[in-house]
Amino acid sequence: AQSVSQHNHHVILSEAASLELGCNYSYGGTVNLFWYVQYPGQHLQLLLKYFSGDPLVKGIKGFEAEFIKSKFSFNLRKPSVQWSDTAEYFCAVKGGANNLFFGTGTRLTVIP
Amino acid sequence: SAVISQKPSRDICQRGTSLTIQCQVDSQVTMMFWYRQQPGQSLTLIATANQGSEATYESGFVIDKFPISRPNLTFSTLTVSNMSPEDSSIYLCSVVLADRSYEQYFGPGTRLTVT
């Protein structure tokens, strides 16, 4: 069965600090992975995605994620966070019917 | 991307009543989904809305409680029937665009409170 685990429930960082949010998945088929972001009061937006090819994918706003097949991981990174990155971040894996299975989310708070 | 609208954006309902949520997309889509996001929790898929046929429900969700219609490629409705306080959630519509087969786009959600 498909599942996604996000280890960090709430992360608090100061501006300019580096960010890494963990995501591990369980899925037996072809892996398509996503990170979504939900800014306060806004709807879910696609941050980045991995389908195939280069395991290091770059998304919007300076975010990147690395797919490590041997570790079943797809961690999200950003070298220097900004206050505007304060949001909830969700990792997801695509199921066989194009539906998405989401992790529980990680709330990021960036302190100016 | 696509512009996805949902109506209503929020509502407060009494237990035992029903609410129908509408989802409208401005582009041709191949698939439409309905998710629920309960307070403090992640998104859970309710069902896949199939055009012209019965929706495909996930485990734990049934048609009598969450009837879904999708009369055409760009519109779907989700009804939350016989509501109880446990149905208080954000309900989200999502779509897969015809030309972007592996990306899902989400609507703004409908915040439902059942008293």
PDB file of C-alpha atoms in Angstrom:
ATOM      1  CA  ALA A   1       0.000   0.000   0.000  1.00  0.00           C
ATOM      2  CA  GLN A   2       1.121   3.523  -0.691  1.00  0.00           C
ATOM      3  CA  SER A   3       2.122   5.706   2.203  1.00  0.00           C
ATOM      4  CA  VAL A   4       4.183   8.790   2.917  1.00  0.00           C
ATOM      5  CA  SER A   5       5.930   9.694   6.160  1.00  0.00           C
ATOM      6  CA  GLN A   6       7.051  13.163   7.089  1.00  0.00           C
ATOM      7  CA  HIS A   7       9.206  13.104  10.167  1.00  0.00           C
ATOM      8  CA  ASN A   8       9.100  16.733  11.176  1.00  0.00           C
ATOM      9  CA  HIS A   9       5.774  18.080  12.377  1.00  0.00           C
ATOM     10  CA  HIS A  10       6.885  21.614  13.144  1.00  0.00           C
ATOM     11  CA  VAL A  11      10.176  23.224  12.211  1.00  0.00           C
ATOM     12  CA  ILE A  12      11.221  26.659  13.435  1.00  0.00           C
ATOM     13  CA  LEU A  13      14.125  28.412  11.741  1.00  0.00           C
ATOM     14  CA  SER A  14      15.629  31.846  11.640  1.00  0.00           C
ATOM     15  CA  GLU A  15      15.899  33.649   8.343  1.00  0.00           C
ATOM     16  CA  ALA A  16      18.916  32.614   6.236  1.00  0.00           C
ATOM     17  CA  ALA A  17      19.107  29.215   7.918  1.00  0.00           C
ATOM     18  CA  SER A  18      19.205  26.118   5.738  1.00  0.00           C
ATOM     19  CA  LEU A  19      16.178  23.862   5.504  1.00  0.00           C
ATOM     20  CA  GLU A  20      15.758  20.150   5.031  1.00  0.00           C
ATOM     21  CA  LEU A  21      12.385  18.465   5.455  1.00  0.00           C
ATOM     22  CA  GLY A  22      12.287  14.698   5.479  1.00  0.00           C
ATOM     23  CA  CYS A  23       9.950  12.556   3.402  1.00  0.00           C
ATOM     24  CA  ASN A  24       9.922   8.773   3.065  1.00  0.00           C
ATOM     25  CA  TYR A  25       7.515   6.863   0.878  1.00  0.00           C
ATOM     26  CA  SER A  26       6.286   3.353   0.393  1.00  0.00           C
ATOM     27  CA  TYR A  27       5.077   2.398  -3.060  1.00  0.00           C
ATOM     28  CA  GLY A  28       5.694  -0.639  -5.211  1.00  0.00           C
ATOM     29  CA  GLY A  29       5.134   0.844  -8.645  1.00  0.00           C
ATOM     30  CA  THR A  30       6.725   3.583 -10.720  1.00  0.00           C
ATOM     31  CA  VAL A  31       7.439   6.426  -8.345  1.00  0.00           C
ATOM     32  CA  ASN A  32       6.160   9.921  -8.969  1.00  0.00           C
ATOM     33  CA  LEU A  33       6.793  12.245  -6.044  1.00  0.00           C
ATOM     34  CA  PHE A  34       5.639  15.744  -5.233  1.00  0.00           C
ATOM     35  CA  TRP A  35       6.068  18.502  -2.713  1.00  0.00           C
ATOM     36  CA  TYR A  36       3.146  20.869  -2.204  1.00  0.00           C
ATOM     37  CA  VAL A  37       3.116  24.050  -0.154  1.00  0.00           C
ATOM     38  CA  GLN A  38       0.182  25.738   1.552  1.00  0.00           C
ATOM     39  CA  TYR A  39       0.827  29.325   2.587  1.00  0.00           C
ATOM     40  CA  PRO A  40      -1.381  30.739   5.346  1.00  0.00           C
ATOM     41  CA  GLY A  41      -4.863  31.332   4.007  1.00  0.00           C
ATOM     42  CA  GLN A  42      -4.005  30.069   0.532  1.00  0.00           C
ATOM     43  CA  HIS A  43      -4.637  26.873  -1.357  1.00  0.00           C
ATOM     44  CA  LEU A  44      -2.211  24.078  -2.066  1.00  0.00           C
ATOM     45  CA  GLN A  45       0.413  24.842  -4.688  1.00  0.00           C
ATOM     46  CA  LEU A  46       2.802  22.502  -6.430  1.00  0.00           C
ATOM     47  CA  LEU A  47       6.371  23.229  -5.335  1.00  0.00           C
ATOM     48  CA  LEU A  48       8.213  20.591  -7.339  1.00  0.00           C
ATOM     49  CA  LYS A  49       7.882  17.105  -8.744  1.00  0.00           C
ATOM     50  CA  TYR A  50       9.937  14.056  -9.648  1.00  0.00           C
ATOM     51  CA  PHE A  51       8.920  11.717 -12.450  1.00  0.00           C
ATOM     52  CA  SER A  52      12.167  10.262 -13.785  1.00  0.00           C
ATOM     53  CA  GLY A  53      15.704  11.204 -14.794  1.00  0.00           C
ATOM     54  CA  ASP A  54      17.878  13.484 -12.705  1.00  0.00           C
ATOM     55  CA  PRO A  55      17.131  12.634  -9.054  1.00  0.00           C
ATOM     56  CA  LEU A  56      17.821  16.227  -8.017  1.00  0.00           C
ATOM     57  CA  VAL A  57      14.828  18.315  -8.980  1.00  0.00           C
ATOM     58  CA  LYS A  58      14.488  22.038  -8.684  1.00  0.00           C
ATOM     59  CA  GLY A  59      11.245  23.792  -7.979  1.00  0.00           C
ATOM     60  CA  ILE A  60       9.948  27.270  -7.508  1.00  0.00           C
ATOM     61  CA  LYS A  61      11.271  29.813  -5.017  1.00  0.00           C
ATOM     62  CA  GLY A  62      14.688  28.202  -4.684  1.00  0.00           C
ATOM     63  CA  PHE A  63      13.490  24.847  -3.369  1.00  0.00           C
ATOM     64  CA  GLU A  64      14.959  21.550  -4.470  1.00  0.00           C
ATOM     65  CA  ALA A  65      14.467  17.914  -3.583  1.00  0.00           C
ATOM     66  CA  GLU A  66      16.542  14.806  -4.027  1.00  0.00           C
ATOM     67  CA  PHE A  67      15.089  11.409  -4.847  1.00  0.00           C
ATOM     68  CA  ILE A  68      17.188   8.662  -3.255  1.00  0.00           C
ATOM     69  CA  LYS A  69      15.723   5.359  -4.367  1.00  0.00           C
ATOM     70  CA  SER A  70      17.789   3.227  -1.999  1.00  0.00           C
ATOM     71  CA  LYS A  71      16.475   5.176   0.970  1.00  0.00           C
ATOM     72  CA  PHE A  72      12.909   5.609  -0.328  1.00  0.00           C
ATOM     73  CA  SER A  73      13.344   9.285   0.401  1.00  0.00           C
ATOM     74  CA  PHE A  74      12.488  12.581  -1.259  1.00  0.00           C
ATOM     75  CA  ASN A  75      13.731  15.289   1.087  1.00  0.00           C
ATOM     76  CA  LEU A  76      13.020  18.946   0.455  1.00  0.00           C
ATOM     77  CA  ARG A  77      15.831  21.480   0.801  1.00  0.00           C
ATOM     78  CA  LYS A  78      16.463  25.178   0.602  1.00  0.00           C
ATOM     79  CA  PRO A  79      19.866  26.711   1.365  1.00  0.00           C
ATOM     80  CA  SER A  80      18.529  29.923   2.886  1.00  0.00           C
ATOM     81  CA  VAL A  81      14.946  30.367   4.057  1.00  0.00           C
ATOM     82  CA  GLN A  82      12.999  33.590   4.139  1.00  0.00           C
ATOM     83  CA  TRP A  83      10.160  34.739   6.350  1.00  0.00           C
ATOM     84  CA  SER A  84       7.847  34.315   3.357  1.00  0.00           C
ATOM     85  CA  ASP A  85       8.578  30.568   3.349  1.00  0.00           C
ATOM     86  CA  THR A  86       6.442  30.187   6.466  1.00  0.00           C
ATOM     87  CA  ALA A  87       3.877  27.618   5.384  1.00  0.00           C
ATOM     88  CA  GLU A  88       2.765  24.006   5.606  1.00  0.00           C
ATOM     89  CA  TYR A  89       4.666  21.592   3.365  1.00  0.00           C
ATOM     90  CA  PHE A  90       3.231  18.300   2.152  1.00  0.00           C
ATOM     91  CA  CYS A  91       5.036  15.436   0.481  1.00  0.00           C
ATOM     92  CA  ALA A  92       2.953  13.168  -1.761  1.00  0.00           C
ATOM     93  CA  VAL A  93       3.309  10.075  -3.912  1.00  0.00           C
ATOM     94  CA  LYS A  94       1.133   9.351  -6.929  1.00  0.00           C
ATOM     95  CA  GLY A  95      -0.921   6.180  -6.814  1.00  0.00           C
ATOM     96  CA  GLY A  96      -1.865   3.915  -9.684  1.00  0.00           C
ATOM     97  CA  ALA A  97      -5.025   5.857 -10.534  1.00  0.00           C
ATOM     98  CA  ASN A  98      -3.325   9.271 -10.577  1.00  0.00           C
ATOM     99  CA  ASN A  99      -4.580  10.008  -7.079  1.00  0.00           C
ATOM    100  CA  LEU A 100      -2.155  11.345  -4.495  1.00  0.00           C
ATOM    101  CA  PHE A 101      -1.236   9.982  -1.088  1.00  0.00           C
ATOM    102  CA  PHE A 102      -0.110  12.734   1.235  1.00  0.00           C
ATOM    103  CA  GLY A 103       2.114  12.825   4.271  1.00  0.00           C
ATOM    104  CA  THR A 104       0.899  14.489   7.439  1.00  0.00           C
ATOM    105  CA  GLY A 105       2.619  17.738   6.574  1.00  0.00           C
ATOM    106  CA  THR A 106       5.354  19.827   8.162  1.00  0.00           C
ATOM    107  CA  ARG A 107       4.668  23.277   9.457  1.00  0.00           C
ATOM    108  CA  LEU A 108       7.584  25.623   8.853  1.00  0.00           C
ATOM    109  CA  THR A 109       7.867  28.821  10.836  1.00  0.00           C
ATOM    110  CA  VAL A 110      10.609  31.235   9.810  1.00  0.00           C
ATOM    111  CA  ILE A 111      11.508  33.881  12.357  1.00  0.00           C
ATOM    112  CA  PRO A 112      12.647  37.209  10.918  1.00  0.00           C
TER     113      PRO A 112
ATOM    114  CA  SER B   1      -1.923  25.589 -14.790  1.00  0.00           C
ATOM    115  CA  ALA B   2      -5.676  25.896 -14.300  1.00  0.00           C
ATOM    116  CA  VAL B   3      -8.067  28.163 -12.465  1.00  0.00           C
ATOM    117  CA  ILE B   4     -10.196  26.099 -10.121  1.00  0.00           C
ATOM    118  CA  SER B   5     -13.087  27.630  -8.241  1.00  0.00           C
ATOM    119  CA  GLN B   6     -15.129  26.140  -5.454  1.00  0.00           C
ATOM    120  CA  LYS B   7     -18.456  27.257  -4.061  1.00  0.00           C
ATOM    121  CA  PRO B   8     -19.140  27.952  -1.296  1.00  0.00           C
ATOM    122  CA  SER B   9     -15.795  28.969   0.154  1.00  0.00           C
ATOM    123  CA  ARG B  10     -17.100  28.289   3.645  1.00  0.00           C
ATOM    124  CA  ASP B  11     -20.316  27.392   5.386  1.00  0.00           C
ATOM    125  CA  ILE B  12     -21.693  26.680   8.820  1.00  0.00           C
ATOM    126  CA  CYS B  13     -24.347  23.990   8.825  1.00  0.00           C
ATOM    127  CA  GLN B  14     -26.541  22.266  11.354  1.00  0.00           C
ATOM    128  CA  ARG B  15     -26.217  18.570  12.003  1.00  0.00           C
ATOM    129  CA  GLY B  16     -28.521  16.399   9.961  1.00  0.00           C
ATOM    130  CA  THR B  17     -28.527  18.714   6.959  1.00  0.00           C
ATOM    131  CA  SER B  18     -26.682  18.337   3.643  1.00  0.00           C
ATOM    132  CA  LEU B  19     -24.354  20.640   1.738  1.00  0.00           C
ATOM    133  CA  THR B  20     -23.406  20.496  -1.930  1.00  0.00           C
ATOM    134  CA  ILE B  21     -20.003  21.836  -2.934  1.00  0.00           C
ATOM    135  CA  GLN B  22     -19.304  22.815  -6.517  1.00  0.00           C
ATOM    136  CA  CYS B  23     -15.995  22.657  -8.352  1.00  0.00           C
ATOM    137  CA  GLN B  24     -15.479  24.419 -11.685  1.00  0.00           C
ATOM    138  CA  VAL B  25     -12.325  24.362 -13.816  1.00  0.00           C
ATOM    139  CA  ASP B  26     -11.456  26.649 -16.690  1.00  0.00           C
ATOM    140  CA  SER B  27      -9.507  24.020 -18.650  1.00  0.00           C
ATOM    141  CA  GLN B  28     -10.045  20.579 -20.061  1.00  0.00           C
ATOM    142  CA  VAL B  29      -9.162  18.033 -17.431  1.00  0.00           C
ATOM    143  CA  THR B  30      -8.802  14.288 -17.505  1.00  0.00           C
ATOM    144  CA  MET B  31      -9.410  13.545 -13.862  1.00  0.00           C
ATOM    145  CA  MET B  32     -11.078  15.214 -10.932  1.00  0.00           C
ATOM    146  CA  PHE B  33     -10.716  14.251  -7.289  1.00  0.00           C
ATOM    147  CA  TRP B  34     -12.259  15.209  -3.987  1.00  0.00           C
ATOM    148  CA  TYR B  35     -10.137  15.339  -0.826  1.00  0.00           C
ATOM    149  CA  ARG B  36     -10.851  16.075   2.809  1.00  0.00           C
ATOM    150  CA  GLN B  37      -8.493  17.868   5.164  1.00  0.00           C
ATOM    151  CA  GLN B  38      -9.608  17.528   8.749  1.00  0.00           C
ATOM    152  CA  PRO B  39      -8.359  20.026  11.318  1.00  0.00           C
ATOM    153  CA  GLY B  40      -4.657  19.567  11.948  1.00  0.00           C
ATOM    154  CA  GLN B  41      -4.409  16.613   9.602  1.00  0.00           C
ATOM    155  CA  SER B  42      -3.263  15.868   6.092  1.00  0.00           C
ATOM    156  CA  LEU B  43      -5.344  15.418   2.974  1.00  0.00           C
ATOM    157  CA  THR B  44      -7.312  12.232   2.502  1.00  0.00           C
ATOM    158  CA  LEU B  45      -8.743  11.207  -0.836  1.00  0.00           C
ATOM    159  CA  ILE B  46     -12.527  10.748  -0.740  1.00  0.00           C
ATOM    160  CA  ALA B  47     -13.160   9.694  -4.312  1.00  0.00           C
ATOM    161  CA  THR B  48     -12.342  10.079  -7.980  1.00  0.00           C
ATOM    162  CA  ALA B  49     -15.120  11.866  -9.854  1.00  0.00           C
ATOM    163  CA  ASN B  50     -15.761  10.036 -13.119  1.00  0.00           C
ATOM    164  CA  GLN B  51     -17.482  11.797 -15.980  1.00  0.00           C
ATOM    165  CA  GLY B  52     -20.874  10.314 -16.731  1.00  0.00           C
ATOM    166  CA  SER B  53     -20.566   7.428 -14.313  1.00  0.00           C
ATOM    167  CA  GLU B  54     -20.442   6.660 -10.613  1.00  0.00           C
ATOM    168  CA  ALA B  55     -17.498   7.981  -8.647  1.00  0.00           C
ATOM    169  CA  THR B  56     -14.800   5.653  -7.377  1.00  0.00           C
ATOM    170  CA  TYR B  57     -14.682   5.845  -3.583  1.00  0.00           C
ATOM    171  CA  GLU B  58     -11.752   5.175  -1.296  1.00  0.00           C
ATOM    172  CA  SER B  59     -11.978   2.885   1.674  1.00  0.00           C
ATOM    173  CA  GLY B  60     -14.016   4.458   4.435  1.00  0.00           C
ATOM    174  CA  PHE B  61     -16.087   6.679   2.156  1.00  0.00           C
ATOM    175  CA  VAL B  62     -19.469   5.700   0.706  1.00  0.00           C
ATOM    176  CA  ILE B  63     -21.766   7.094  -1.927  1.00  0.00           C
ATOM    177  CA  ASP B  64     -24.711   7.528   0.429  1.00  0.00           C
ATOM    178  CA  LYS B  65     -22.691   9.877   2.606  1.00  0.00           C
ATOM    179  CA  PHE B  66     -20.704  11.645  -0.132  1.00  0.00           C
ATOM    180  CA  PRO B  67     -22.619  11.531  -3.418  1.00  0.00           C
ATOM    181  CA  ILE B  68     -20.590  12.959  -6.282  1.00  0.00           C
ATOM    182  CA  SER B  69     -21.602  14.065  -9.738  1.00  0.00           C
ATOM    183  CA  ARG B  70     -19.513  14.978 -12.750  1.00  0.00           C
ATOM    184  CA  PRO B  71     -21.776  15.822 -15.654  1.00  0.00           C
ATOM    185  CA  ASN B  72     -18.988  17.142 -17.893  1.00  0.00           C
ATOM    186  CA  LEU B  73     -15.215  17.508 -18.126  1.00  0.00           C
ATOM    187  CA  THR B  74     -14.949  20.743 -16.180  1.00  0.00           C
ATOM    188  CA  PHE B  75     -17.537  20.547 -13.386  1.00  0.00           C
ATOM    189  CA  SER B  76     -18.179  18.342 -10.383  1.00  0.00           C
ATOM    190  CA  THR B  77     -20.173  18.444  -7.164  1.00  0.00           C
ATOM    191  CA  LEU B  78     -19.648  16.777  -3.818  1.00  0.00           C
ATOM    192  CA  THR B  79     -22.527  16.513  -1.345  1.00  0.00           C
ATOM    193  CA  VAL B  80     -21.899  15.940   2.330  1.00  0.00           C
ATOM    194  CA  SER B  81     -25.089  14.274   3.543  1.00  0.00           C
ATOM    195  CA  ASN B  82     -26.679  14.027   6.961  1.00  0.00           C
ATOM    196  CA  MET B  83     -23.839  16.011   8.472  1.00  0.00           C
ATOM    197  CA  SER B  84     -22.405  15.584  11.937  1.00  0.00           C
ATOM    198  CA  PRO B  85     -19.717  17.633  13.719  1.00  0.00           C
ATOM    199  CA  GLU B  86     -17.149  15.021  12.628  1.00  0.00           C
ATOM    200  CA  ASP B  87     -17.681  16.193   9.031  1.00  0.00           C
ATOM    201  CA  SER B  88     -16.210  19.582   9.887  1.00  0.00           C
ATOM    202  CA  SER B  89     -13.285  19.802   7.479  1.00  0.00           C
ATOM    203  CA  ILE B  90     -11.908  21.540   4.467  1.00  0.00           C
ATOM    204  CA  TYR B  91     -13.084  19.844   1.286  1.00  0.00           C
ATOM    205  CA  LEU B  92     -10.848  20.251  -1.743  1.00  0.00           C
ATOM    206  CA  CYS B  93     -11.333  19.587  -5.394  1.00  0.00           C
ATOM    207  CA  SER B  94      -8.288  18.735  -7.491  1.00  0.00           C
ATOM    208  CA  VAL B  95      -7.762  18.142 -11.188  1.00  0.00           C
ATOM    209  CA  VAL B  96      -5.287  16.595 -13.575  1.00  0.00           C
ATOM    210  CA  LEU B  97      -5.002  18.655 -16.733  1.00  0.00           C
ATOM    211  CA  ALA B  98      -5.324  17.014 -20.112  1.00  0.00           C
ATOM    212  CA  ASP B  99      -1.826  18.095 -21.102  1.00  0.00           C
ATOM    213  CA  ARG B 100      -0.108  17.607 -17.739  1.00  0.00           C
ATOM    214  CA  SER B 101      -0.938  14.061 -16.873  1.00  0.00           C
ATOM    215  CA  TYR B 102       1.073  13.721 -13.694  1.00  0.00           C
ATOM    216  CA  GLU B 103       0.358  17.019 -11.990  1.00  0.00           C
ATOM    217  CA  GLN B 104      -2.599  17.758  -9.771  1.00  0.00           C
ATOM    218  CA  TYR B 105      -3.896  21.229  -9.163  1.00  0.00           C
ATOM    219  CA  PHE B 106      -6.031  22.070  -6.159  1.00  0.00           C
ATOM    220  CA  GLY B 107      -8.937  24.368  -5.667  1.00  0.00           C
ATOM    221  CA  PRO B 108      -9.102  26.854  -2.775  1.00  0.00           C
ATOM    222  CA  GLY B 109     -11.202  24.499  -0.663  1.00  0.00           C
ATOM    223  CA  THR B 110     -14.522  24.741   1.128  1.00  0.00           C
ATOM    224  CA  ARG B 111     -14.316  25.145   4.883  1.00  0.00           C
ATOM    225  CA  LEU B 112     -17.271  23.365   6.461  1.00  0.00           C
ATOM    226  CA  THR B 113     -18.258  23.690  10.091  1.00  0.00           C
ATOM    227  CA  VAL B 114     -21.057  21.517  11.417  1.00  0.00           C
ATOM    228  CA  THR B 115     -22.711  22.582  14.645  1.00  0.00           C
TER     229      THR B 115
END
